[in-house]
Every structure is written in C-alpha cells, then in structure tokens.
XYZ file of C-alpha atoms in Angstrom:
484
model
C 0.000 0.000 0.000
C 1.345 3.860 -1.182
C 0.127 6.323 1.581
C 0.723 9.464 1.780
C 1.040 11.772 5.406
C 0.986 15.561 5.703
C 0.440 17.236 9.305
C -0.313 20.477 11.130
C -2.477 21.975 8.593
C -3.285 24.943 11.613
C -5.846 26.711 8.859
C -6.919 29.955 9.788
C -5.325 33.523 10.927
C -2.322 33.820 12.854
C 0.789 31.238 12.808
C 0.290 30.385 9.062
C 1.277 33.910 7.962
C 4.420 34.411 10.446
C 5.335 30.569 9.973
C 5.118 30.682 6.283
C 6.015 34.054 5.250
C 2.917 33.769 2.854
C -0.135 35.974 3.372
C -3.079 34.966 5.531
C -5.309 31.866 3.875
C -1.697 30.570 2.089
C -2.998 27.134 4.593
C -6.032 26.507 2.842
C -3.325 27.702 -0.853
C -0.706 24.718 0.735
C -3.375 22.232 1.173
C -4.609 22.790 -2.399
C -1.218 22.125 -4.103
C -0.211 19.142 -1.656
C -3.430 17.520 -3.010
C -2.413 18.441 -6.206
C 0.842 16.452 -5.752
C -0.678 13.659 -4.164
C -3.212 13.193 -7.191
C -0.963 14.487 -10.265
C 2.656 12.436 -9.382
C 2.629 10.172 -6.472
C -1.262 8.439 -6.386
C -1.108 6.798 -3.288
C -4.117 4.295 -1.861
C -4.521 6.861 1.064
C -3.313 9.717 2.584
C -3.759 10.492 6.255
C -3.875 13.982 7.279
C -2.599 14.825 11.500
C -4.100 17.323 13.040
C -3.829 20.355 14.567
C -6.104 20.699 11.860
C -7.127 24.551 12.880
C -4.580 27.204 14.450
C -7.358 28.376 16.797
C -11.100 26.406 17.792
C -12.005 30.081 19.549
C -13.708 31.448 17.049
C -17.145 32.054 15.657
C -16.779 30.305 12.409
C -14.545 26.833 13.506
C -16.913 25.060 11.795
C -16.830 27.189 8.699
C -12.967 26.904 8.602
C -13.321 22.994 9.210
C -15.937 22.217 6.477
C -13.826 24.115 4.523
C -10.685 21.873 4.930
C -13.470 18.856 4.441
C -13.741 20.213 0.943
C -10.535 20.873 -0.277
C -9.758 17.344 1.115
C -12.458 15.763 -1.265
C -10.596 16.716 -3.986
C -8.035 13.816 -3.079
C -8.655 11.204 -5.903
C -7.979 8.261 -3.028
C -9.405 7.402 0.826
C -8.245 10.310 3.078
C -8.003 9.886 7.224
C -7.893 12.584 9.634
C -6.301 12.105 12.750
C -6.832 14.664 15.031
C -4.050 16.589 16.703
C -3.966 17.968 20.028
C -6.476 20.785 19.813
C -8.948 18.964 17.404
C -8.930 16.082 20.236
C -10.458 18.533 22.730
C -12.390 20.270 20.051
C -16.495 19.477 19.836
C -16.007 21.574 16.405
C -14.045 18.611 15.385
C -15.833 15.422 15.567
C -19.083 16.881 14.467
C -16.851 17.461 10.890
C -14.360 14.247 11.116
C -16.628 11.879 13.194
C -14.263 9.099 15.360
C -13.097 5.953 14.007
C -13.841 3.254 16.655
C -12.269 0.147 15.061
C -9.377 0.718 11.973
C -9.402 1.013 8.526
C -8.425 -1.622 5.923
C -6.724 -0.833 2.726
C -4.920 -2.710 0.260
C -3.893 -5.557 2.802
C -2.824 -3.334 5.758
C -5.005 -2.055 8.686
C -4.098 1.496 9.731
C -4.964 1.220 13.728
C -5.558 4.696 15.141
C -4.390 4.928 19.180
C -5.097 7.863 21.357
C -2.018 7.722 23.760
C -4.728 8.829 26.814
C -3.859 7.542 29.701
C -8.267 7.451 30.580
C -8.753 5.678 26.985
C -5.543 2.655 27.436
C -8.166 0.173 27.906
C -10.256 0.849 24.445
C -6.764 1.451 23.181
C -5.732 -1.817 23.883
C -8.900 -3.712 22.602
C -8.387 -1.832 19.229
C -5.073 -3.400 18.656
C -6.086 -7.262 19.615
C -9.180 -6.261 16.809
C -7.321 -4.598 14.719
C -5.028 -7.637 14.959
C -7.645 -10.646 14.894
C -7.857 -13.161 12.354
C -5.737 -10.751 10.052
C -1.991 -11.638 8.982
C -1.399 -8.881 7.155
C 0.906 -5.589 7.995
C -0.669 -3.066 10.633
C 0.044 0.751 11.341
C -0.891 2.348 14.337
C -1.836 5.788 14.196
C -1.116 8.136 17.242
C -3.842 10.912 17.966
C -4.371 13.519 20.528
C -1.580 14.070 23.241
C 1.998 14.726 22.761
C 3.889 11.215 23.770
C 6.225 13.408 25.932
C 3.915 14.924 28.399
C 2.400 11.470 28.769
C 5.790 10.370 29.662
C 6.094 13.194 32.639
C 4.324 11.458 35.108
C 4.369 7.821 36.059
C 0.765 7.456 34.972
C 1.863 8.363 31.175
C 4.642 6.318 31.547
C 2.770 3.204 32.778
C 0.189 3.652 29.760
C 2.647 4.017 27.016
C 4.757 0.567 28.157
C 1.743 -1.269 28.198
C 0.727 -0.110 24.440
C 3.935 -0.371 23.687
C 3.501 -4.230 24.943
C 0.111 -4.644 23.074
C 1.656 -3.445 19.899
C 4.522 -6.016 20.731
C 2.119 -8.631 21.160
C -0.069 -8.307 18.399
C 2.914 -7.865 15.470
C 2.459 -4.593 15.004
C 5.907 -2.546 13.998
C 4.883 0.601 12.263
C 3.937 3.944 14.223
C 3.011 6.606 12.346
C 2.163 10.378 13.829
C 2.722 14.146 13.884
C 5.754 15.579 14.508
C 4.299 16.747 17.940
C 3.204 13.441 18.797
C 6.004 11.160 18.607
C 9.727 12.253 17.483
C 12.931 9.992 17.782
C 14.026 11.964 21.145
C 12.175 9.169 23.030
C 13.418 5.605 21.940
C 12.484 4.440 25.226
C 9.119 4.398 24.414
C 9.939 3.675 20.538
C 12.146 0.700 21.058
C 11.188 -2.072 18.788
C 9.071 0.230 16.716
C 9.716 1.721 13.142
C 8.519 5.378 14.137
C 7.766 7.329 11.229
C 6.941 11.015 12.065
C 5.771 13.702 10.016
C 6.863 17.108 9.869
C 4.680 20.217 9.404
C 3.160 21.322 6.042
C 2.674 24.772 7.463
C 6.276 25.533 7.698
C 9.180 25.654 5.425
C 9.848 23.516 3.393
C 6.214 22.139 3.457
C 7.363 18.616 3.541
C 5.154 15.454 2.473
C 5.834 11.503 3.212
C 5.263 8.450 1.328
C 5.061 5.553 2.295
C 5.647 1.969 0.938
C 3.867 -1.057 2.818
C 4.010 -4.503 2.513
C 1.681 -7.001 4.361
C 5.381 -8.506 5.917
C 5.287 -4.946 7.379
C 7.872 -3.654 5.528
C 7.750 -0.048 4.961
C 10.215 2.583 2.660
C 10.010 6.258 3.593
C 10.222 8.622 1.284
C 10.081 12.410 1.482
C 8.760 15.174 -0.745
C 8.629 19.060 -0.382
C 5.937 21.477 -1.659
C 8.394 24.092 -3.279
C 10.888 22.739 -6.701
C 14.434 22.300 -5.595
C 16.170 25.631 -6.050
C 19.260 23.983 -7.365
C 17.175 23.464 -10.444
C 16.626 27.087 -11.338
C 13.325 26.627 -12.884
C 11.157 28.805 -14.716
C 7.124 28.551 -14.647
C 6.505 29.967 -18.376
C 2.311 30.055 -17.833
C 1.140 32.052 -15.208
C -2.283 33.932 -15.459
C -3.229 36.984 -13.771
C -6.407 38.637 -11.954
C -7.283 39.758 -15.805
C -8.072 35.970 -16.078
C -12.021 35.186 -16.630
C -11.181 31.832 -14.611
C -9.039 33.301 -12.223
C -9.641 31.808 -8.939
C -7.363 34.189 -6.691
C -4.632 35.167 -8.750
C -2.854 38.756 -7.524
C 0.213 40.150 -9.405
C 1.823 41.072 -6.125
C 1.029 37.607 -4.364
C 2.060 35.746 -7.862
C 5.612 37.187 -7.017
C 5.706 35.850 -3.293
C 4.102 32.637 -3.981
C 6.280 31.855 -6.792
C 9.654 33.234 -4.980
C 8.369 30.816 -1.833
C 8.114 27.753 -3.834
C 11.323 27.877 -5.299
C 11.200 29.389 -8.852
C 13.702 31.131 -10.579
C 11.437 33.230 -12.687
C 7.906 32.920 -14.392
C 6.053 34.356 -17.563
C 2.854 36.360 -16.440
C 0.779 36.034 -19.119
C -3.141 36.707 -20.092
C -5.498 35.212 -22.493
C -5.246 38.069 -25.294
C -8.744 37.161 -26.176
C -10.254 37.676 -22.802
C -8.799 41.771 -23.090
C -11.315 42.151 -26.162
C -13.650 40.350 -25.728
C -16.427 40.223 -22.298
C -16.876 36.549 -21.084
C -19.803 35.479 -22.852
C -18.431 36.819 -26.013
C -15.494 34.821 -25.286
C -16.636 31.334 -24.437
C -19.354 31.308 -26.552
C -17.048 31.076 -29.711
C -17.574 34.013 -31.012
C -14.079 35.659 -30.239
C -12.883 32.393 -32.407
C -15.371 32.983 -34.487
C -15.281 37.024 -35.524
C -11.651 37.242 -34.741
C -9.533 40.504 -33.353
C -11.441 42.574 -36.262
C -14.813 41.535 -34.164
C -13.769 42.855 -30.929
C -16.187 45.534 -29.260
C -13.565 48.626 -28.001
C -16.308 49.035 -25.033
C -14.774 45.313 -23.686
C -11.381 46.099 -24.284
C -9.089 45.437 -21.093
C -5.008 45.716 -22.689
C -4.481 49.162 -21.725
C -5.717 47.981 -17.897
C -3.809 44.818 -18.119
C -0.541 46.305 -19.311
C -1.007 49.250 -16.687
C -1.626 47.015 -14.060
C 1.398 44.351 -14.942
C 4.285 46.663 -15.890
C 4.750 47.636 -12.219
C 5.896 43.523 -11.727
C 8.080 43.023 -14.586
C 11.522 42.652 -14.100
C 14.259 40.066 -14.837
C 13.035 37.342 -13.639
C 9.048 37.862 -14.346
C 8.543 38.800 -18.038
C 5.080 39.847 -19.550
C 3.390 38.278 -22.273
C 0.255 36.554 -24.025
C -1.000 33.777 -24.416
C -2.052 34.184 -27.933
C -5.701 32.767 -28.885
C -6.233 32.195 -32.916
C -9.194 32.821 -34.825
C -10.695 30.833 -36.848
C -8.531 31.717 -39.540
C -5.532 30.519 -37.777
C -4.564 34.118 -37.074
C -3.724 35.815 -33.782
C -6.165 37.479 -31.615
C -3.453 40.375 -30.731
C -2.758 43.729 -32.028
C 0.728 44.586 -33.019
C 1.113 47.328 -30.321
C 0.149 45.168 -27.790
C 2.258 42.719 -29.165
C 5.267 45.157 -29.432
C 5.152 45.171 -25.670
C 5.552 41.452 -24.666
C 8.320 39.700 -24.432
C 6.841 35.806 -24.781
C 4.091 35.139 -27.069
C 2.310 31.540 -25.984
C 0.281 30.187 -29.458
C -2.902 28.687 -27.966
C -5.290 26.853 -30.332
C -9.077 26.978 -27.711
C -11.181 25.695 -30.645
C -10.936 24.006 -34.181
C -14.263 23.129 -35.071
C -13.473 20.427 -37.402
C -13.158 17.803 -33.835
C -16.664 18.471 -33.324
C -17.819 17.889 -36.560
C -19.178 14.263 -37.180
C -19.710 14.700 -41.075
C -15.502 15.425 -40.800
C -13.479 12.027 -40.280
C -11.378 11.792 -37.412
C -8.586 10.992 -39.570
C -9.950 14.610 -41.766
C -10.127 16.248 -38.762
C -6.602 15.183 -37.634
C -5.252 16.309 -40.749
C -6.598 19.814 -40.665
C -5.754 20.422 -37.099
C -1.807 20.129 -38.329
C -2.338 22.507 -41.027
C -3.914 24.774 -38.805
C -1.114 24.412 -36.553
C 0.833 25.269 -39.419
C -0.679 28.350 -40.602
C -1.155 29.620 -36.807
C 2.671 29.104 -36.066
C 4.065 30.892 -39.121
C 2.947 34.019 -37.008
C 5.710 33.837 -34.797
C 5.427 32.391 -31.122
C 8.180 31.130 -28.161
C 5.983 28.311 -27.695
C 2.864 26.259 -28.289
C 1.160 25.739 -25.205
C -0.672 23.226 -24.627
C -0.443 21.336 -27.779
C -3.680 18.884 -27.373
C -5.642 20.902 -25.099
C -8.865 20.743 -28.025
C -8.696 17.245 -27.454
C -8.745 16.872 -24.483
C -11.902 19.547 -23.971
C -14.064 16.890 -26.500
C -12.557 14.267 -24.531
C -10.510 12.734 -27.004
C -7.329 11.164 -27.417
C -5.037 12.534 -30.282
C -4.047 10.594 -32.776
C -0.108 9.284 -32.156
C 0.143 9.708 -36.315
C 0.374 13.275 -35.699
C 2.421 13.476 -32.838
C 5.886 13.491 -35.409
C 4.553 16.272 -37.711
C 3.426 18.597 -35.304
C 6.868 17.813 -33.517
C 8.173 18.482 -37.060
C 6.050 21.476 -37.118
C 7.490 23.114 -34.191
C 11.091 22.828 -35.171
C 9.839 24.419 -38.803
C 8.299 27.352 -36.766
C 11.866 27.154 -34.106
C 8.900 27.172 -31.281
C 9.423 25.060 -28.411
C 6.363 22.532 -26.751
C 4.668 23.368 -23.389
C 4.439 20.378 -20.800
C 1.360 21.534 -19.472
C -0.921 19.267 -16.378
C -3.540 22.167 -15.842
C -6.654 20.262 -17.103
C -5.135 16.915 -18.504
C -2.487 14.701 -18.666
C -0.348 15.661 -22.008
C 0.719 12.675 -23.819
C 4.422 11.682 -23.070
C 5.011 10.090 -26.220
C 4.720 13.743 -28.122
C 7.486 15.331 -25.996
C 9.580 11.759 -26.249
C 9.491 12.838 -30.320
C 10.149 16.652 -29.413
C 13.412 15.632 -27.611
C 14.235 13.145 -30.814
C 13.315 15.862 -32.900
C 15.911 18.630 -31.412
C 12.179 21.231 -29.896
C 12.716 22.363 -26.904
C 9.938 22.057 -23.902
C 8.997 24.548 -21.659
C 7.414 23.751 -18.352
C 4.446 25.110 -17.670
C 1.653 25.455 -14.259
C -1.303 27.240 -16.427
C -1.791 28.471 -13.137
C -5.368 30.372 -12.619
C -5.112 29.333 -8.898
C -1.994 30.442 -6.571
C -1.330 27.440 -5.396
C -0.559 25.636 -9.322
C 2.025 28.256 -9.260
C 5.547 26.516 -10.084
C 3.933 23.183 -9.749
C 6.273 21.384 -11.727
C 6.540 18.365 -9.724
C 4.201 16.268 -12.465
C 6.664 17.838 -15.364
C 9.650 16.507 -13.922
C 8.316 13.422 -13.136
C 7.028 12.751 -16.682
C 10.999 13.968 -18.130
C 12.104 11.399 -16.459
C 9.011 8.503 -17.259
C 10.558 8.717 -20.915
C 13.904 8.362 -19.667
C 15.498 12.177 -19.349
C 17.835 12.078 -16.803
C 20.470 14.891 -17.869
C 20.727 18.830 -17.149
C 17.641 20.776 -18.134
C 19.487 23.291 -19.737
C 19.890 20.835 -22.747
C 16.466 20.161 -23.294
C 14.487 23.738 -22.287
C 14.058 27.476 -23.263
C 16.087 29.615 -22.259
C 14.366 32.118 -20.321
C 16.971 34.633 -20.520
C 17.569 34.377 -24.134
C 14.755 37.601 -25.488
C-alpha cells in the first residue's frame, strides 16, 4: 500500500502567515497544491492527514474553517483519514466534521490502527489493537492521535500507559507507528524501542514537507520524502502564469504571484493573459464568437489591454517577463494587435477551438489532418511556444491521434517554437514530448496556473521527463528564459 502523510495543517489567521512568510489563507493555498501532488505524481491508496487541523477552535466560524478543509480534502482522488491533533482532540467543532473511528481502517492488505495515547482511553486502546489484529496476517500501522507522547511520559501514569501499548503493539505484530511531529519524534526511543517510528513534519512551515510511504503485508515499509516548493538547485522557470485579468481566475494577484512563486522555489515565471479575454467580455469569449469574428470583431467598449498592461508593468523585471497567451481565430490568425504585441516579451500560441473535432460529417482521420495545417498556418505568425499542444482534445474528450504526434513535432522545429508540458486540465501525452526531444524542440514547463497554489507546480513535469527516460541537465532540453 502507497500512503501518503501531511500534518499540522493549523488553517486559519495567525501562525500560518508568520510561519510561512505567505499571506493569511496561504494554509487553505498549501493544502490545495499538496493535493495536487498527491493526485498528479505520487497516487497513493490513502493519505492520512494529523491534526492540529485549525490554528485556533475560539472562534465564531470553527466550523466554517473545518468544512472548509473537508472540501478541499475531497478533492483527493484516493481514501483520506484525519487524525486529530492535540487541539482537534479537545475540540467538539471537530468530531461533528471528522466523526471518530472506533475500530481501523483496511486498505490494500494493511489495517491502519488509530491509538489515542490517553492515559483514561488505554483500555479501548488496547482492545483496538487485539481487533485490529484478529484473524488478520497482514501488515498493521498504528496511528497516534491527541496528546503529545512526551507529556504522557512526565508522570508515572503516562509512563505506565505508554509501556503497556507499547507491549500490546509487541504482542499483536504490530511494527509501524506513524504520527505528527508533535506526537512522537525519535528523542524518546524508550518508548519507541522495537518500533519503526515514522513522524511527520509540518506542512505549514518551510519547506512544506510530504511523506510516502511503501507497505508490505510482511510490514515492511520505505520512507520517502517530498517538499511542496521545486528544488532551487534546479533554477526553474514557470513559463504560464495567469493573472487577476483571467475570466477563470480563482485568486490570482500580481503582487502575491511574485511571493508565492519566490516561496516555492522558482527562478522566474512568464505572467501572461489570455489576449482574447482583453477584447472580448466573457460570454463573447466562451461562446465562440471571439474564435469565431476574430480581433477585427472585438467591441472597443470590452477592451481590457491598456488595464492589463497598466496594471502588470509595475511587476516586470528580470526574472518575471510579460506576455500573451495568444488565442487564434478561426482563420488561424492571432487574436493580438501589433502594439500590444510590441510590448511582450513571450508570445504563448494557444489553439481553444478548431471546429473540425466536433464535426461528425468530418473524419477523425480529416479532422486530424486539418488540425496540423492549422497548426501550421497559426505558427508561421511567430510564437516562443505552443502551449498546450492537445488541449482541443482533451476539452471533447478525445485522445489525439499518435500519427500526428511526429509532424506537429516536425512542425514546431519548422516554426523554431518550443512545446509546453502543461498538467492544468489533462495529462499531455508523453510520447509527443519523447518525439520533441528526438526531434531537437525544446519544452517549456508550464503550471497554467489560474489558482496560486498551481504556481511553479512542476513536480508532475519533472516526473514525466524522467518517465521517458530524461535524466540529464535541463538546460539541454528547455528554453532559455533569458535568451529575449
């Protein structure tokens, strides 16, 4: 079984904005992109969650702020548990949200055992373990809730409790311990003697570490760790990041974009805007008409560049350039005047719509062939890179067609425009950028973020680079960020 453990969420005001250095609410932005992680690159069987879950049960709206945290956890595409942490174990708010588990859970072959470490709850403790244990010879985990280990172990009471489920663990085979940070650490191998502790550190603070864990149902387990920020070493660049301008902007900020990017470890990013959302109003623009009627269409009563450019500049520098993401027409031609083109410095091609996919009097095979010539056409106008290369596919729910994988590959080397890796709404296919790298295109890496925390989320990128066997320096294969 694959599970994965974060801790010490502590949503809510205070501690998450001095622990973090991120503005209030980045708990709730930290959650969202460990789930992301979880879901996009490491797809465990479970994740458990330690508590504290809230930074502060005094206040009006605990319940609010907990049923929030409920949400964002049902976006976890695997069983989640929540194991509460010191304050959530006192906390009514709590249980009426994450209601107590009386018995264990069982998932692929291993029983995760939760123990409270209360010296007034040993006996219900113990009679978990021998159930937990019965007619089952498969691995089990105990998980440690409530009380810090080491203030049980100040008085003789604590210490009498914790040798006698340390002797019920013993004498039901069960070797794995798994808990907060707060709850158990190594300091105390009296009590851990015999066990294979596995603690886990906060995702509130720096670095915002993850584990992962590997068991067996011997009850062998391999620990691995993960962080929420890309290494540094790396030196990578986000080249797709959207802006408040953004129709489906969720809480993008130009000033926060900065901060959250700079926090999780980027060297730079592109801050770029749909250029057919600054003409056109939203209807206008999702109903197909902007495809449709082209720049030429546009109604100067909807226009937005003049706003968007005044309201960027102020955040460009050398490591966050401005630019487009460059819709086409239906023509193939770009949605983007020349002055407002004059004033970027990375022009993303972005093909939202070719009607042919829809069509069912058009063959798929028809259809396939005309998407490359639109490609074509679109790409002779100039761009850095293609993002999103399938993303019309994908919207119809449809698999490309591998045939057409080597000419558009063939395409982009033509037009000397490099292929976005792109996870925002679908998993690109890794046999396309396998054919980019054989074909000399370069890749950039790209969040599509319209949420802060998809910002630099590169983790899936990576981990795809290295699914078709790229295991060398990034510099080789990637744009240069510096180069215009």
């Amino acid at each position: 079984m694959k599970l994965g453990i974060i801790s010490d969420i502590r949503y809510g005001s205070g501690a998450s904005t001095t622990k973090t250095g991120l503005a209030s609410g980045s708990a709730s932005i930290l959650m969202h992109r460990a789930i992301r992680r979880f879901n996009k690159v490491h797809k465990p069987d479970a994740v458990v969650i330690f508590g504290d879950m809230l930074e502060n049960y005094h206040v009006p709206d605990a319940i609010e702020q907990l049923e929030h945290l409920k949400a964002i956890l049902a976006k976890l595409q695997c069983p989640h548990i929540v194991m509460p942490g010191k304050q959530d174990a006192a906390a009514s708010e709590f249980h009426k949200v994450f209601p107590h588990q009386e018995t264990y859970w069982e998932l692929k072959g291993v029983r995760l055992c939760p123990v409270s470490l209360d010296p007034t709850e040993l006996e219900s403790d113990i009679t978990r373990l021998k159930m937990a244990r019965s007619a089952f010879k498969g691995a089990i985990a105990v998980l440690c809730t409530g009380e810090k280990v080491s203030q049980n172990l100040q008085d003789e009471r604590g210490q009498r409790t914790a040798t006698k489920i340390l002797a019920a663990m013993r004498d039901n085979g069960i070797g794995i311990c798994l808990a907060s940070h707060k709850q158990l650490h190594t300091g105390e191998p009296h009590f851990l003697s015999g066990l294979n502790l596995i603690p886990c550190p906060s995702l509130c603070t720096r670095p915002y570490p993850m584990k992962i864990l590997d068991i067996d149902a011997s009850g062998n387990c391999s620990v691995n760790s993960d962080e929420l920020p890309m290494p540094a070493s790396l030196r990578l660049y986000d080249w797709h990041v959207h802006s408040p301008f953004a129709y489906c902007s969720e809480n993008m900020d130009f000033a926060k974009n900065m901060a959250f990017a700079k926090e999780m470890g980027l060297a730079g990013f592109c801050q770029l805007e749909h250029s057919g959302q600054l003409y056109y109003d939203p209807h206008s623009y999702c109903d197909g008409h902007c495809h449709s009627a082209g720049l030429a269409g546009a109604d100067p009563k909807h226009g937005r560049m003049e706003a968007f450019l005044k309201a960027a500049n102020p955040f460009i520098g050398d490591n966050v350039r401005l630019g487009f993401e460059v819709d086409s027409d239906s023509a193939a031609r770009p949605i983007l005047d020349k002055k407002a083109q004059d004033k970027a410095s990375v022009l993303a091609a972005s093909v939202h719509s070719f009607t042919p996919l829809s069509e069912q009097a058009i063959s798929d095979d028809s259809a396939a062939d005309g998407f490359l010539g639109f490609n074509d056409k679109f790409l002779s106008h100039g761009f850095d890179f293609l993002a999103h290369p399938f993303r019309v596919y994908a919207r119809l729910d449809k698999k490309p067609p591998q045939r057409i994988f080597r000419p558009l590959a063939k395409l982009l080397k033509k037009h000397k425009t490099a292929a976005e890796l792109n996870f925002h709404t679908d998993d690109p296919p890794s046999e396309f950028f396998q054919i980019c790298l054989e074909e000399g295109v370069r890749l950039v890496l790209g969040s599509d973020s319209h949420n802060l925390c998809e910002i630099g989320e590169l983790a899936p990128h990576l981990a795809m680079l290295r699914s078709i066997g790229f295991n060398g320096d990034l510099g080789d294969i990637l744009l240069d960020f510096k180069l215009k």
